[in-house]
Amino acid sequence: MKKILAFALTVAFVAGLAGIALAEDTYDIVKKRGTLIVGTKDASPGFGYIDPKTRQIVGYDCDFAAYLAKKMGVKLELKGVTSAARIPQLQAGNIDLVIATLTWTAERAKQVDFSYTYFLTGQKFLVKKGTVKSLADLDGKKIGTAKGTTSEQNASKALPKATILSFDDYPQAFLALQQGKVVAVTTDESILAGILGKAPNKEQFEIADIRISDEPYGIAMRKDSPKMLKFVNDTLLEMEKNGEAKKIWDKWFNPKSDQPMERGKFKITADRK
Ligand code: GLU
């Protein structure tokens, strides 16, 4: 008995020294804890933003989080994260999932696992009405966006002569546009539509019809969690099949909403980008 114990302790010690991950699958961690902790945006209308009446974070991303928590039979806790904090917060173990307008990229997929695509959009520019017709109108100018995003990277590639000013989040970038400190705010069209939809002076702005990327959103989790990955993916396919995914889309982006967006041909399929 003593020998077995000594052996077990030695294995644990050596594994610890070697940094071998004896990590538990996030799925099991959540089940034991009884709460699913999801990182969402908290200033992106339509996806994750604070409802002024209830002070709760609400949106498309939050409704996916709620469905997942319900299906697991656990409570849901939403934590607001900035764009740049999404993956670091996940890796630090402070959140279980990122459901926060996070685009799948090959680079990010080296660090975390992504679910199938649950929303698809592309990067555009929010500008003062009538000021921008083509990319050429933007090059060499100051453009606002948020730190730690694909928007930042795509903008520097598409506009090599522009100065990209990265803010903590999009409301600050939009303020800079209103103050004339930048000529455009660039990020996913879906996010720009949300900012514009909530702006009191929306008639002064428009989203220019210039699209510089595809942005497929995935749910991200730590890599040591195959059970969680399968659960999330199976649930996403179930939500497509039972109509819940479309219902959530229509709830936030219907023609009468602040940010109408057509689902068109989009469907959740077994595809990661
Ligand atoms: N989808 C882009 C990204 O993942 C921008 C979204 C955001 O900043 O929330 O970086």
CSV table of C-alpha atoms in Angstrom, one decimal, chain A:
chain,number,residue,atom,x,y,z
A,1,MET,CA,0.0,0.0,0.0
A,2,LYS,CA,2.8,2.4,1.0
A,3,LYS,CA,4.6,1.5,-2.1
A,4,ILE,CA,1.6,2.3,-4.3
A,5,LEU,CA,1.2,5.6,-2.6
A,6,ALA,CA,4.8,6.5,-2.9
A,7,PHE,CA,4.7,5.6,-6.6
A,8,ALA,CA,1.5,7.7,-7.2
A,9,LEU,CA,3.2,10.6,-5.4
A,10,THR,CA,6.3,10.3,-7.5
A,11,VAL,CA,4.3,10.2,-10.7
A,12,ALA,CA,2.4,13.3,-9.7
A,13,PHE,CA,5.6,15.0,-8.6
A,14,VAL,CA,7.4,14.2,-11.9
A,15,ALA,CA,4.4,15.2,-14.0
A,16,GLY,CA,4.3,18.5,-12.1
A,17,LEU,CA,8.0,19.1,-12.6
A,18,ALA,CA,7.7,18.3,-16.3
A,19,GLY,CA,4.7,20.6,-16.5
A,20,ILE,CA,2.6,17.8,-17.9
A,21,ALA,CA,-1.0,18.9,-18.0
A,22,LEU,CA,-3.1,16.7,-15.7
A,23,ALA,CA,-5.8,19.3,-16.5
A,24,GLU,CA,-9.4,18.4,-16.1
A,25,ASP,CA,-11.7,18.9,-19.1
A,26,THR,CA,-13.5,22.2,-18.8
A,27,TYR,CA,-16.8,20.3,-19.1
A,28,ASP,CA,-16.1,18.4,-15.9
A,29,ILE,CA,-14.9,21.6,-14.1
A,30,VAL,CA,-18.1,23.4,-15.0
A,31,LYS,CA,-20.3,20.4,-14.0
A,32,LYS,CA,-18.6,20.2,-10.6
A,33,ARG,CA,-18.8,23.9,-10.0
A,34,GLY,CA,-22.4,24.1,-11.0
A,35,THR,CA,-21.8,27.4,-13.0
A,36,LEU,CA,-20.6,28.1,-16.5
A,37,ILE,CA,-18.5,31.2,-16.6
A,38,VAL,CA,-18.6,32.8,-20.1
A,39,GLY,CA,-16.6,35.9,-21.2
A,40,THR,CA,-18.7,38.1,-23.4
A,41,LYS,CA,-18.2,41.7,-24.7
A,42,ASP,CA,-20.1,44.3,-22.6
A,43,ALA,CA,-20.1,47.2,-25.0
A,44,SER,CA,-21.1,45.7,-28.3
A,45,PRO,CA,-24.8,46.3,-28.8
A,46,GLY,CA,-26.6,43.2,-30.2
A,47,PHE,CA,-23.8,40.8,-29.1
A,48,GLY,CA,-22.9,41.6,-25.5
A,49,TYR,CA,-23.9,44.9,-23.9
A,50,ILE,CA,-25.3,46.2,-20.7
A,51,ASP,CA,-29.1,46.6,-20.8
A,52,PRO,CA,-29.7,50.1,-19.3
A,53,LYS,CA,-32.8,48.9,-17.6
A,54,THR,CA,-31.7,45.6,-16.0
A,55,ARG,CA,-27.9,46.3,-15.8
A,56,GLN,CA,-27.4,42.8,-17.2
A,57,ILE,CA,-25.2,41.9,-20.1
A,58,VAL,CA,-27.5,40.8,-23.0
A,59,GLY,CA,-27.2,40.0,-26.7
A,60,TYR,CA,-26.8,37.3,-29.3
A,61,ASP,CA,-23.6,35.9,-27.7
A,62,CYS,CA,-25.3,35.8,-24.2
A,63,ASP,CA,-28.3,33.9,-25.6
A,64,PHE,CA,-25.9,31.2,-26.9
A,65,ALA,CA,-24.2,31.1,-23.5
A,66,ALA,CA,-27.6,30.7,-21.8
A,67,TYR,CA,-28.6,27.8,-24.0
A,68,LEU,CA,-25.3,26.0,-23.3
A,69,ALA,CA,-25.6,26.5,-19.6
A,70,LYS,CA,-29.2,25.3,-19.5
A,71,LYS,CA,-28.3,22.2,-21.5
A,72,MET,CA,-25.5,21.5,-19.1
A,73,GLY,CA,-27.9,21.9,-16.2
A,74,VAL,CA,-25.7,24.6,-14.5
A,75,LYS,CA,-26.1,28.3,-13.7
A,76,LEU,CA,-24.6,30.9,-16.0
A,77,GLU,CA,-22.3,33.7,-15.1
A,78,LEU,CA,-21.4,36.3,-17.7
A,79,LYS,CA,-18.1,38.2,-17.4
A,80,GLY,CA,-17.5,41.3,-19.5
A,81,VAL,CA,-14.1,41.2,-21.3
A,82,THR,CA,-12.4,43.6,-23.6
A,83,SER,CA,-11.4,42.3,-27.0
A,84,ALA,CA,-7.7,42.0,-26.0
A,85,ALA,CA,-8.5,40.2,-22.8
A,86,ARG,CA,-10.6,37.4,-24.3
A,87,ILE,CA,-7.9,34.7,-24.9
A,88,PRO,CA,-5.7,35.7,-21.9
A,89,GLN,CA,-8.7,35.5,-19.6
A,90,LEU,CA,-9.5,32.0,-21.0
A,91,GLN,CA,-6.0,30.8,-20.6
A,92,ALA,CA,-5.7,32.2,-17.1
A,93,GLY,CA,-8.7,30.0,-16.2
A,94,ASN,CA,-10.9,33.0,-15.2
A,95,ILE,CA,-13.6,32.0,-17.8
A,96,ASP,CA,-14.6,28.7,-19.3
A,97,LEU,CA,-15.7,29.9,-22.7
A,98,VAL,CA,-15.2,33.0,-24.9
A,99,ILE,CA,-18.5,33.9,-26.7
A,100,ALA,CA,-17.5,37.4,-27.6
A,101,THR,CA,-17.6,38.2,-31.3
A,102,LEU,CA,-14.3,36.2,-31.6
A,103,THR,CA,-13.2,35.5,-35.1
A,104,TRP,CA,-11.6,32.2,-35.9
A,105,THR,CA,-8.1,32.7,-37.2
A,106,ALA,CA,-5.3,30.1,-37.8
A,107,GLU,CA,-3.1,32.0,-35.4
A,108,ARG,CA,-5.7,32.0,-32.6
A,109,ALA,CA,-6.5,28.3,-33.3
A,110,LYS,CA,-2.9,27.5,-32.2
A,111,GLN,CA,-3.7,28.8,-28.8
A,112,VAL,CA,-7.3,27.8,-28.2
A,113,ASP,CA,-9.9,25.4,-29.6
A,114,PHE,CA,-12.8,26.9,-31.7
A,115,SER,CA,-16.3,25.6,-32.1
A,116,TYR,CA,-18.1,25.6,-35.4
A,117,THR,CA,-19.0,29.1,-36.8
A,118,TYR,CA,-22.1,30.5,-35.1
A,119,PHE,CA,-22.1,33.9,-36.8
A,120,LEU,CA,-20.6,35.3,-40.0
A,121,THR,CA,-19.8,38.8,-40.9
A,122,GLY,CA,-17.0,40.9,-42.5
A,123,GLN,CA,-15.0,44.0,-41.7
A,124,LYS,CA,-16.2,47.4,-42.8
A,125,PHE,CA,-15.8,51.1,-41.9
A,126,LEU,CA,-18.1,53.5,-40.0
A,127,VAL,CA,-17.7,57.0,-41.3
A,128,LYS,CA,-19.3,60.5,-41.4
A,129,LYS,CA,-21.9,60.3,-44.1
A,130,GLY,CA,-20.7,61.0,-47.7
A,131,THR,CA,-17.0,61.2,-46.7
A,132,VAL,CA,-15.7,57.8,-47.9
A,133,LYS,CA,-16.3,56.0,-51.2
A,134,SER,CA,-13.3,53.7,-51.5
A,135,LEU,CA,-10.3,52.4,-49.6
A,136,ALA,CA,-8.2,55.1,-51.3
A,137,ASP,CA,-10.2,57.8,-49.3
A,138,LEU,CA,-8.9,56.1,-46.1
A,139,ASP,CA,-5.3,55.5,-46.8
A,140,GLY,CA,-2.9,57.9,-45.0
A,141,LYS,CA,-5.6,58.8,-42.6
A,142,LYS,CA,-6.2,58.1,-38.9
A,143,ILE,CA,-8.5,55.1,-38.3
A,144,GLY,CA,-9.9,53.9,-35.0
A,145,THR,CA,-10.4,50.3,-33.8
A,146,ALA,CA,-10.0,48.1,-30.7
A,147,LYS,CA,-6.8,46.5,-29.4
A,148,GLY,CA,-6.2,42.8,-29.8
A,149,THR,CA,-8.5,42.3,-32.7
A,150,THR,CA,-8.5,41.0,-36.2
A,151,SER,CA,-9.8,44.4,-37.2
A,152,GLU,CA,-6.5,46.0,-36.2
A,153,GLN,CA,-4.5,43.5,-38.2
A,154,ASN,CA,-6.8,43.6,-41.3
A,155,ALA,CA,-6.8,47.4,-41.3
A,156,SER,CA,-3.0,47.7,-41.3
A,157,LYS,CA,-2.8,45.3,-44.2
A,158,ALA,CA,-5.5,46.9,-46.3
A,159,LEU,CA,-4.3,50.5,-45.5
A,160,PRO,CA,-0.5,50.4,-45.1
A,161,LYS,CA,-0.2,54.2,-45.0
A,162,ALA,CA,-3.0,54.8,-42.5
A,163,THR,CA,-2.4,55.3,-38.8
A,164,ILE,CA,-4.4,52.8,-36.9
A,165,LEU,CA,-5.4,54.0,-33.4
A,166,SER,CA,-6.4,51.1,-31.2
A,167,PHE,CA,-8.7,51.8,-28.3
A,168,ASP,CA,-9.7,49.5,-25.4
A,169,ASP,CA,-13.2,49.1,-27.0
A,170,TYR,CA,-15.3,50.4,-29.8
A,171,PRO,CA,-17.3,53.1,-27.9
A,172,GLN,CA,-14.1,55.0,-27.4
A,173,ALA,CA,-13.2,54.6,-31.1
A,174,PHE,CA,-16.6,55.9,-32.0
A,175,LEU,CA,-16.2,58.9,-29.7
A,176,ALA,CA,-12.9,59.7,-31.5
A,177,LEU,CA,-14.8,59.6,-34.8
A,178,GLN,CA,-17.4,62.0,-33.4
A,179,GLN,CA,-14.7,64.3,-32.2
A,180,GLY,CA,-13.0,64.2,-35.6
A,181,LYS,CA,-9.8,62.5,-34.2
A,182,VAL,CA,-10.2,59.6,-36.6
A,183,VAL,CA,-12.0,59.5,-40.0
A,184,ALA,CA,-13.4,56.0,-39.6
A,185,VAL,CA,-14.0,53.3,-37.1
A,186,THR,CA,-13.2,49.9,-38.5
A,187,THR,CA,-14.3,46.4,-37.3
A,188,ASP,CA,-16.9,43.8,-38.1
A,189,GLU,CA,-20.0,45.2,-39.8
A,190,SER,CA,-22.1,43.5,-37.2
A,191,ILE,CA,-20.5,45.5,-34.4
A,192,LEU,CA,-20.5,48.7,-36.4
A,193,ALA,CA,-24.2,48.2,-37.0
A,194,GLY,CA,-24.8,47.9,-33.3
A,195,ILE,CA,-22.8,51.1,-32.5
A,196,LEU,CA,-24.6,53.0,-35.2
A,197,GLY,CA,-28.0,51.6,-34.2
A,198,LYS,CA,-27.6,53.0,-30.6
A,199,ALA,CA,-26.0,56.3,-31.6
A,200,PRO,CA,-28.3,59.3,-30.8
A,201,ASN,CA,-27.0,61.2,-33.9
A,202,LYS,CA,-27.0,58.2,-36.3
A,203,GLU,CA,-28.2,60.2,-39.3
A,204,GLN,CA,-24.7,61.8,-39.5
A,205,PHE,CA,-22.9,58.4,-40.0
A,206,GLU,CA,-23.0,55.5,-42.4
A,207,ILE,CA,-21.2,52.2,-42.9
A,208,ALA,CA,-19.2,52.5,-46.1
A,209,ASP,CA,-19.7,49.7,-48.5
A,210,ILE,CA,-16.1,48.6,-48.4
A,211,ARG,CA,-15.5,45.1,-47.0
A,212,ILE,CA,-12.0,44.0,-46.3
A,213,SER,CA,-12.4,40.5,-44.7
A,214,ASP,CA,-14.6,37.6,-43.7
A,215,GLU,CA,-15.1,37.3,-39.9
A,216,PRO,CA,-16.5,33.9,-38.9
A,217,TYR,CA,-17.2,33.9,-35.1
A,218,GLY,CA,-16.5,30.8,-33.0
A,219,ILE,CA,-16.8,29.9,-29.4
A,220,ALA,CA,-13.4,29.4,-27.9
A,221,MET,CA,-12.2,27.2,-25.1
A,222,ARG,CA,-8.9,25.9,-23.7
A,223,LYS,CA,-7.3,23.1,-25.7
A,224,ASP,CA,-7.4,20.5,-23.0
A,225,SER,CA,-11.1,20.0,-23.2
A,226,PRO,CA,-12.3,17.6,-25.9
A,227,LYS,CA,-15.5,16.9,-24.0
A,228,MET,CA,-16.4,20.6,-23.9
A,229,LEU,CA,-15.6,21.0,-27.6
A,230,LYS,CA,-17.8,18.2,-28.5
A,231,PHE,CA,-20.6,19.4,-26.2
A,232,VAL,CA,-20.5,22.9,-27.6
A,233,ASN,CA,-20.4,21.7,-31.3
A,234,ASP,CA,-23.2,19.2,-30.8
A,235,THR,CA,-25.3,21.9,-29.1
A,236,LEU,CA,-24.7,24.4,-31.9
A,237,LEU,CA,-25.9,21.8,-34.5
A,238,GLU,CA,-28.9,21.1,-32.3
A,239,MET,CA,-29.7,24.8,-32.1
A,240,GLU,CA,-29.6,25.1,-35.9
A,241,LYS,CA,-31.8,22.0,-36.3
A,242,ASN,CA,-34.4,23.0,-33.7
A,243,GLY,CA,-34.6,26.6,-34.9
A,244,GLU,CA,-33.2,28.2,-31.7
A,245,ALA,CA,-30.2,29.6,-33.6
A,246,LYS,CA,-32.4,31.4,-36.1
A,247,LYS,CA,-34.7,32.5,-33.3
A,248,ILE,CA,-31.8,34.2,-31.5
A,249,TRP,CA,-30.6,35.8,-34.8
A,250,ASP,CA,-34.1,37.2,-35.4
A,251,LYS,CA,-34.5,38.4,-31.8
A,252,TRP,CA,-31.5,40.7,-32.1
A,253,PHE,CA,-31.2,41.5,-35.8
A,254,ASN,CA,-34.8,41.5,-37.1
A,255,PRO,CA,-35.7,44.3,-39.6
A,256,LYS,CA,-37.3,46.4,-36.7
A,257,SER,CA,-34.3,46.0,-34.4
A,258,ASP,CA,-31.6,48.7,-34.0
A,259,GLN,CA,-29.2,46.7,-36.2
A,260,PRO,CA,-31.1,44.8,-38.8
A,261,MET,CA,-29.0,42.0,-40.4
A,262,GLU,CA,-30.2,39.3,-42.8
A,263,ARG,CA,-29.3,35.8,-41.9
A,264,GLY,CA,-29.6,35.0,-45.6
A,265,LYS,CA,-28.0,31.6,-46.4
A,266,PHE,CA,-26.1,31.5,-43.1
A,267,LYS,CA,-26.6,28.2,-41.2
A,268,ILE,CA,-24.5,26.6,-38.4
A,269,THR,CA,-22.8,23.6,-40.0
A,270,ALA,CA,-20.0,21.3,-39.0
A,271,ASP,CA,-17.5,23.9,-40.1
A,272,ARG,CA,-14.9,25.8,-38.1
A,273,LYS,CA,-14.6,28.8,-40.3
